[in-house]
Coordinates of C-alpha atoms and ligand atoms in Angstrom, one line a residue:
M590 CA 0.0 0.0 0.0
P591 CA 1.5 3.3 -1.0
L592 CA 1.8 5.9 1.8
P593 CA -0.8 8.5 0.8
P594 CA 0.0 12.3 0.6
L595 CA -0.4 14.1 4.0
S596 CA 1.5 11.3 5.7
T597 CA 4.6 12.2 7.7
I598 CA 8.1 11.1 6.7
G599 CA 10.7 11.0 9.5
I600 CA 14.3 11.9 8.4
I601 CA 17.2 11.1 10.7
G602 CA 20.0 13.6 9.9
G603 CA 19.6 17.3 9.6
G604 CA 21.9 18.4 6.8
Q605 CA 21.4 19.6 3.3
L606 CA 20.5 16.1 2.0
G607 CA 17.6 16.1 4.5
R608 CA 16.7 19.6 3.4
M609 CA 16.4 18.6 -0.3
L610 CA 14.6 15.4 0.7
A611 CA 12.1 17.4 2.7
M612 CA 11.6 19.8 -0.2
A613 CA 10.9 16.9 -2.6
A614 CA 8.6 15.3 0.0
A615 CA 6.7 18.6 0.3
Q616 CA 6.2 18.7 -3.5
L617 CA 4.4 15.3 -3.2
G618 CA 2.2 16.5 -0.4
Y619 CA 4.0 14.8 2.5
A620 CA 5.1 16.4 5.8
C621 CA 8.6 15.8 7.2
H622 CA 9.9 15.4 10.8
I623 CA 13.6 15.9 11.1
Y624 CA 15.7 14.2 13.9
A625 CA 19.1 15.8 14.4
P626 CA 21.3 16.7 17.3
E627 CA 22.8 20.0 16.0
A628 CA 21.6 23.4 17.1
Q629 CA 21.2 24.5 13.5
S630 CA 19.8 22.2 10.9
P631 CA 19.4 23.0 7.2
A632 CA 16.7 20.3 7.0
A633 CA 14.7 21.4 10.0
E634 CA 14.3 24.9 8.5
V635 CA 12.1 23.5 5.7
A636 CA 10.3 20.7 7.6
R637 CA 7.1 20.7 9.7
H638 CA 8.6 19.1 12.8
W639 CA 12.0 18.8 14.4
T640 CA 13.2 16.7 17.2
R641 CA 16.6 17.9 18.5
A642 CA 18.2 14.9 20.3
A643 CA 21.3 12.7 20.2
Y644 CA 21.4 9.9 17.6
D645 CA 21.8 7.4 20.4
D646 CA 18.9 8.7 22.6
A647 CA 16.7 5.6 22.4
A648 CA 13.7 7.2 24.1
A649 CA 13.8 10.3 21.8
L650 CA 14.1 8.1 18.8
A651 CA 11.2 5.9 19.8
H652 CA 9.0 9.0 20.4
F653 CA 10.1 10.3 17.0
A654 CA 9.4 7.0 15.2
A655 CA 5.9 6.8 16.8
S656 CA 5.0 10.2 15.4
V657 CA 5.8 9.4 11.8
D658 CA 4.6 7.0 9.1
I659 CA 8.0 6.0 7.8
V660 CA 11.6 6.6 8.9
T661 CA 14.5 7.2 6.6
Y662 CA 18.0 8.6 7.0
E663 CA 20.2 11.0 5.2
F664 CA 23.5 10.5 7.1
E665 CA 25.3 7.2 7.5
N666 CA 27.4 7.8 10.5
I667 CA 24.6 7.3 13.0
P668 CA 24.8 4.4 15.4
A669 CA 23.2 1.5 13.6
G670 CA 22.1 -0.2 16.9
P671 CA 19.2 2.2 17.8
I672 CA 18.0 2.2 14.1
T673 CA 17.9 -1.6 14.0
T674 CA 15.9 -1.6 17.2
L675 CA 13.4 0.9 15.7
A676 CA 13.1 -1.2 12.5
A677 CA 11.7 -4.1 14.6
T678 CA 8.6 -2.1 15.3
H679 CA 8.4 0.7 12.7
A680 CA 8.8 1.0 9.0
V681 CA 12.4 2.0 8.2
A682 CA 13.8 2.3 4.7
P683 CA 16.4 1.6 3.6
A684 CA 16.7 -1.4 6.0
P685 CA 19.4 -0.9 8.6
R686 CA 21.6 -3.7 7.2
A687 CA 22.7 -1.3 4.4
L688 CA 23.7 1.2 7.1
E689 CA 25.6 -1.4 9.1
I690 CA 27.6 -2.5 6.0
A691 CA 28.3 1.0 4.7
Q692 CA 29.5 2.3 8.1
D693 CA 32.4 -0.2 8.3
R694 CA 34.8 -0.2 5.4
V695 CA 35.9 -3.8 6.1
A696 CA 32.3 -5.0 6.2
E697 CA 31.6 -3.1 3.0
K698 CA 34.6 -4.5 1.1
S699 CA 33.8 -8.1 2.3
F700 CA 30.2 -7.7 1.2
V701 CA 30.8 -6.3 -2.2
D702 CA 33.7 -8.7 -2.9
G703 CA 31.2 -11.5 -2.1
L704 CA 29.0 -10.2 -4.8
G705 CA 31.8 -10.4 -7.4
A706 CA 32.6 -6.6 -7.5
R707 CA 36.2 -5.7 -8.0
T708 CA 37.8 -3.7 -5.2
A709 CA 41.3 -2.4 -4.4
P710 CA 43.4 -5.1 -2.7
W711 CA 42.7 -4.6 1.0
A712 CA 43.4 -5.8 4.6
A713 CA 41.9 -5.1 7.9
V714 CA 44.3 -3.4 10.3
D715 CA 44.1 -3.2 14.1
S716 CA 47.6 -2.4 15.1
L717 CA 50.9 -1.1 13.7
A718 CA 52.1 -4.7 13.4
D719 CA 49.0 -5.5 11.3
L720 CA 49.7 -2.5 9.1
E721 CA 53.3 -3.5 8.5
A722 CA 52.2 -7.0 7.6
A723 CA 49.5 -5.7 5.3
L724 CA 51.9 -3.3 3.6
A725 CA 54.4 -6.2 3.0
R726 CA 51.6 -8.1 1.2
I727 CA 49.8 -5.2 -0.7
G728 CA 52.8 -3.0 -1.3
A729 CA 53.1 0.8 -1.5
P730 CA 51.7 3.2 -2.5
A731 CA 48.6 2.4 -0.4
I732 CA 46.0 4.3 1.6
L733 CA 45.2 3.7 5.2
K734 CA 41.6 4.6 6.1
T735 CA 39.7 4.4 9.4
R736 CA 37.1 1.7 9.3
R737 CA 34.4 4.0 10.6
D738 CA 33.4 7.7 10.5
G739 CA 35.6 8.8 7.6
Y740 CA 34.1 11.2 5.0
D741 CA 35.3 13.8 2.6
G742 CA 38.9 12.4 2.8
K743 CA 39.0 12.6 6.6
G744 CA 40.5 9.7 8.6
Q745 CA 42.9 8.8 5.8
A746 CA 46.7 8.7 5.3
R747 CA 48.6 7.9 2.1
I748 CA 51.6 5.6 2.4
M749 CA 54.1 6.2 -0.3
A750 CA 56.8 3.9 1.1
P751 CA 56.9 1.1 3.7
G752 CA 58.8 3.4 6.1
D753 CA 55.7 5.7 6.3
A754 CA 53.7 3.1 8.2
A755 CA 54.2 4.4 11.8
T756 CA 53.4 8.0 10.7
A757 CA 50.3 6.9 8.9
W758 CA 49.1 4.9 11.9
E759 CA 49.6 7.9 14.1
T760 CA 47.8 10.2 11.5
I761 CA 44.6 8.2 11.7
G762 CA 44.8 8.1 15.5
G763 CA 45.6 4.3 15.8
K764 CA 42.0 3.5 15.2
P765 CA 40.7 0.2 13.6
A766 CA 41.4 0.7 9.9
I767 CA 41.7 -0.8 6.4
L768 CA 44.7 -0.7 4.2
E769 CA 43.9 -0.3 0.5
G770 CA 46.3 -0.7 -2.4
F771 CA 46.5 2.4 -4.6
V772 CA 44.2 1.9 -7.6
S773 CA 45.5 3.5 -10.8
F774 CA 42.6 5.2 -12.4
E775 CA 41.8 7.9 -14.9
H776 CA 38.5 9.1 -13.6
E777 CA 36.1 8.7 -10.7
Y778 CA 32.4 8.3 -11.1
S779 CA 29.3 7.3 -9.2
I780 CA 26.2 5.2 -10.1
I781 CA 23.1 6.3 -8.3
L782 CA 19.9 4.2 -8.4
A783 CA 16.5 4.1 -6.8
R784 CA 14.9 0.8 -5.9
G785 CA 11.3 0.4 -5.1
H786 CA 9.5 -2.1 -2.7
D787 CA 8.7 -4.2 -5.8
G788 CA 12.3 -4.5 -6.8
A789 CA 12.0 -2.1 -9.7
I790 CA 15.3 -0.2 -10.3
A791 CA 15.7 3.2 -11.9
C792 CA 19.3 4.3 -12.5
W793 CA 20.6 7.8 -13.5
D794 CA 23.4 8.4 -16.0
A795 CA 26.9 7.5 -14.7
I796 CA 28.3 10.7 -13.1
E797 CA 31.8 11.8 -13.6
N798 CA 33.1 13.3 -10.3
V799 CA 36.1 15.5 -9.6
H800 CA 37.4 15.8 -6.1
V801 CA 39.6 18.6 -4.8
D802 CA 41.4 18.1 -1.4
G803 CA 39.2 15.0 -0.8
I804 CA 35.9 16.9 -1.2
L805 CA 33.7 16.6 -4.3
D806 CA 34.2 19.7 -6.5
S807 CA 32.1 18.9 -9.5
S808 CA 29.8 16.3 -11.0
T809 CA 29.0 16.0 -14.7
A810 CA 26.7 13.9 -16.9
P811 CA 27.0 12.5 -19.4
A812 CA 30.4 11.3 -18.2
C813 CA 33.5 11.0 -20.4
P814 CA 33.9 8.1 -22.9
V815 CA 36.2 6.1 -20.6
I816 CA 33.5 6.0 -18.0
L817 CA 30.7 5.5 -20.5
A818 CA 32.5 2.4 -21.9
Q819 CA 32.3 0.7 -18.5
A820 CA 29.1 2.2 -17.0
D821 CA 26.8 -0.7 -17.9
E822 CA 29.1 -3.0 -16.0
A823 CA 29.1 -0.6 -13.0
R824 CA 25.3 -0.3 -13.2
A825 CA 25.0 -4.1 -13.1
I826 CA 27.2 -4.3 -10.0
A827 CA 25.1 -1.5 -8.3
A828 CA 21.9 -3.4 -9.1
R829 CA 23.4 -6.6 -7.6
V830 CA 24.3 -4.7 -4.4
A831 CA 20.8 -3.2 -4.2
A832 CA 19.1 -6.6 -4.8
A833 CA 21.3 -8.4 -2.2
L834 CA 20.3 -5.9 0.4
D835 CA 16.6 -5.9 -0.7
Y836 CA 17.2 -2.2 -0.8
V837 CA 14.4 0.4 -0.8
G838 CA 15.4 4.0 -1.6
V839 CA 18.3 5.7 -3.3
L840 CA 21.7 4.0 -3.2
T841 CA 25.0 5.5 -4.4
I842 CA 28.1 3.6 -5.4
E843 CA 31.4 5.3 -6.1
F844 CA 33.8 3.7 -8.6
F845 CA 37.2 4.3 -10.0
A846 CA 37.5 3.9 -13.8
A847 CA 40.5 1.7 -14.1
A848 CA 41.8 0.7 -17.5
D849 CA 40.3 -2.7 -17.3
G850 CA 36.9 -1.8 -15.8
P851 CA 35.1 -0.5 -12.7
V852 CA 36.7 -0.8 -9.3
L853 CA 34.2 -0.2 -6.5
N854 CA 35.4 2.3 -4.0
E855 CA 32.5 2.8 -1.6
M856 CA 28.8 2.8 -1.2
A857 CA 26.4 5.3 0.5
P858 CA 22.9 4.1 1.6
R859 CA 21.4 7.4 0.8
V860 CA 21.0 10.3 -1.6
H861 CA 24.4 11.7 -2.5
N862 CA 26.2 14.9 -3.3
S863 CA 27.1 13.6 -6.8
G864 CA 23.4 13.4 -7.5
H865 CA 22.4 17.0 -6.7
W866 CA 22.4 17.8 -10.5
T867 CA 19.3 15.6 -10.9
I868 CA 17.1 18.3 -9.4
E869 CA 17.2 20.2 -12.6
G870 CA 19.2 17.9 -14.9
A871 CA 17.0 14.8 -14.7
I872 CA 13.3 14.2 -15.2
T873 CA 13.0 13.0 -11.6
S874 CA 15.6 14.0 -9.0
Q875 CA 17.3 11.6 -6.6
F876 CA 15.4 13.2 -3.7
E877 CA 12.0 12.7 -5.3
N878 CA 12.7 9.2 -6.3
H879 CA 14.0 8.4 -2.8
I880 CA 10.7 9.7 -1.4
R881 CA 8.7 7.8 -4.1
A882 CA 10.6 4.6 -3.3
I883 CA 10.2 4.6 0.4
C884 CA 6.5 5.6 0.2
G885 CA 5.7 2.8 -2.3
L886 CA 5.0 5.1 -5.2
P887 CA 6.1 4.3 -8.8
L888 CA 9.6 5.6 -9.6
G889 CA 9.9 8.6 -11.9
S890 CA 12.1 8.7 -15.0
T891 CA 15.8 9.1 -14.4
A892 CA 16.5 10.3 -18.0
L893 CA 18.5 13.5 -18.5
A894 CA 16.4 16.6 -19.0
A895 CA 19.1 18.3 -21.1
S896 CA 21.9 17.2 -23.3
G897 CA 24.4 17.7 -20.5
V898 CA 24.6 19.0 -16.9
T899 CA 27.3 20.0 -14.4
M900 CA 27.0 20.6 -10.7
R901 CA 29.6 22.5 -8.8
N902 CA 29.8 22.6 -5.0
L903 CA 30.1 25.9 -3.2
I904 CA 32.6 25.3 -0.5
G905 CA 33.2 27.8 2.3
H906 CA 33.4 31.3 1.1
E907 CA 32.7 30.3 -2.5
A908 CA 29.0 30.7 -1.6
D909 CA 29.6 34.5 -1.0
K910 CA 29.6 34.8 -4.8
W911 CA 25.8 34.2 -4.9
A912 CA 25.0 37.5 -6.6
E913 CA 27.6 36.8 -9.3
I914 CA 26.3 33.3 -9.8
L915 CA 22.7 34.5 -10.2
A916 CA 23.9 37.0 -12.8
D917 CA 24.3 33.9 -15.1
P918 CA 20.7 33.2 -16.3
R919 CA 21.6 29.5 -16.8
A920 CA 22.7 28.9 -13.2
H921 CA 20.5 27.1 -10.7
L922 CA 21.7 28.2 -7.3
H923 CA 21.1 26.2 -4.2
L924 CA 22.2 27.6 -0.8
Y925 CA 21.7 25.5 2.3
G926 CA 21.1 28.3 4.8
K927 CA 24.2 27.6 6.9
P928 CA 25.1 30.7 8.9
E929 CA 28.9 30.1 9.0
A930 CA 31.2 29.5 6.0
R931 CA 34.0 27.4 7.4
P932 CA 36.7 26.1 5.1
G933 CA 35.7 22.8 3.6
R934 CA 32.1 23.2 4.6
K935 CA 29.5 22.6 1.8
M936 CA 27.4 25.8 1.7
G937 CA 25.5 25.2 -1.5
H938 CA 25.8 24.2 -5.1
V939 CA 25.2 25.5 -8.5
T940 CA 23.9 23.5 -11.5
R941 CA 24.1 24.4 -15.1
L942 CA 22.4 22.6 -18.0
V943 CA 23.7 22.4 -21.5
P944 CA 20.6 23.0 -23.6
Ligands
AMP1719 P1 37.1 7.7 0.0 O1 36.8 8.5 1.3 O2 37.3 6.3 0.2 O3 36.0 8.1 -1.0 O4 38.4 8.3 -0.6 C1 38.6 9.7 -1.0 C2 39.3 9.9 -2.3 O5 40.7 9.3 -2.2 C3 38.7 9.1 -3.4 O6 37.7 9.9 -4.0 C4 39.9 8.9 -4.3 O7 40.2 10.1 -5.1 C5 41.0 8.6 -3.4 N1 41.2 7.2 -3.1 C6 40.5 6.5 -2.1 N2 40.8 5.2 -2.1 C7 41.7 5.0 -3.1 C8 42.5 3.9 -3.6 N3 42.4 2.7 -3.1 N4 43.3 4.1 -4.7 C9 43.5 5.4 -5.2 N5 42.8 6.5 -4.8 C10 42.0 6.3 -3.7

């Protein structure tokens, strides 16, 4: 049974992804209730209700879940335990198993390897001795990443030579980690798909992503020919991951375009920064299709709405140029209402379509 308009969608996480989800939900006649611990929430500003409480506050979470018709999340670094508990008594989509896997780089790599996806050579690392042994096996260059809580390039250290092991271990704070062999790739891209309760999958065009200082700078569709040549294979892998999780909602998988095909880097069980262009650049946005999927509505078309589209993030003070950006009649400006422009902070984005 689809969830009818006027129902309330609970969103755990209060950032810009929640904001754009809430705006898409409003378009379809739903109300949103945001659950987030921060004092300022870009999502809560555009939603009907807001619970401000810690992610591990079981009582507040239960109260929140009882007041909504379905729970979803826009942030994956929330403790999976309380969400799994909620899912026993309330509708939660995507199911928390996706969250548990995506939160732990070792669990994620084991899971996707088991589905036949290709990943960088990797090893779990719990001590400096483990790291030295893993380096001896995998070789340098390599990247050491914390198993949990890393994002936008944080919690990572590059190891150019075996002698760098101790420094890298210190850089990531000696936390449980994964060592990955360095993948030689020409381009990075993501595959974003929506999967409905009935198993129907809608996938957007492969998206070419450029990172600067570990943070997404721009996303472009259609991607370059190197990516396009392997996009079908990547889409098939993404569909396998979604089916194995019996996933409902939008799922993002990031790939490296290696010379001999896609290498899966990581997955996010949510809408993704590299899909912001879909608001204007696709017939149906990632946000709308996430809402449609979790509410049991038919998925909308993921076809491009123009011959090409590029999204650029506005990081820190780049967002101060809003007047200049708006002087370009082709620019679609999105600002997230964040009061303080710190370096590295995503303040907004701008999308331009190629007619
Ligand atoms: P991640 O947080 O895993 O997405 O890593 C951040 C960025 O570091 C990626 O977008 C890549 O540019 C780079 N990177 C991560 N893992 C690898 C790898 N195994 N080989 C080469 N580059 C990598």
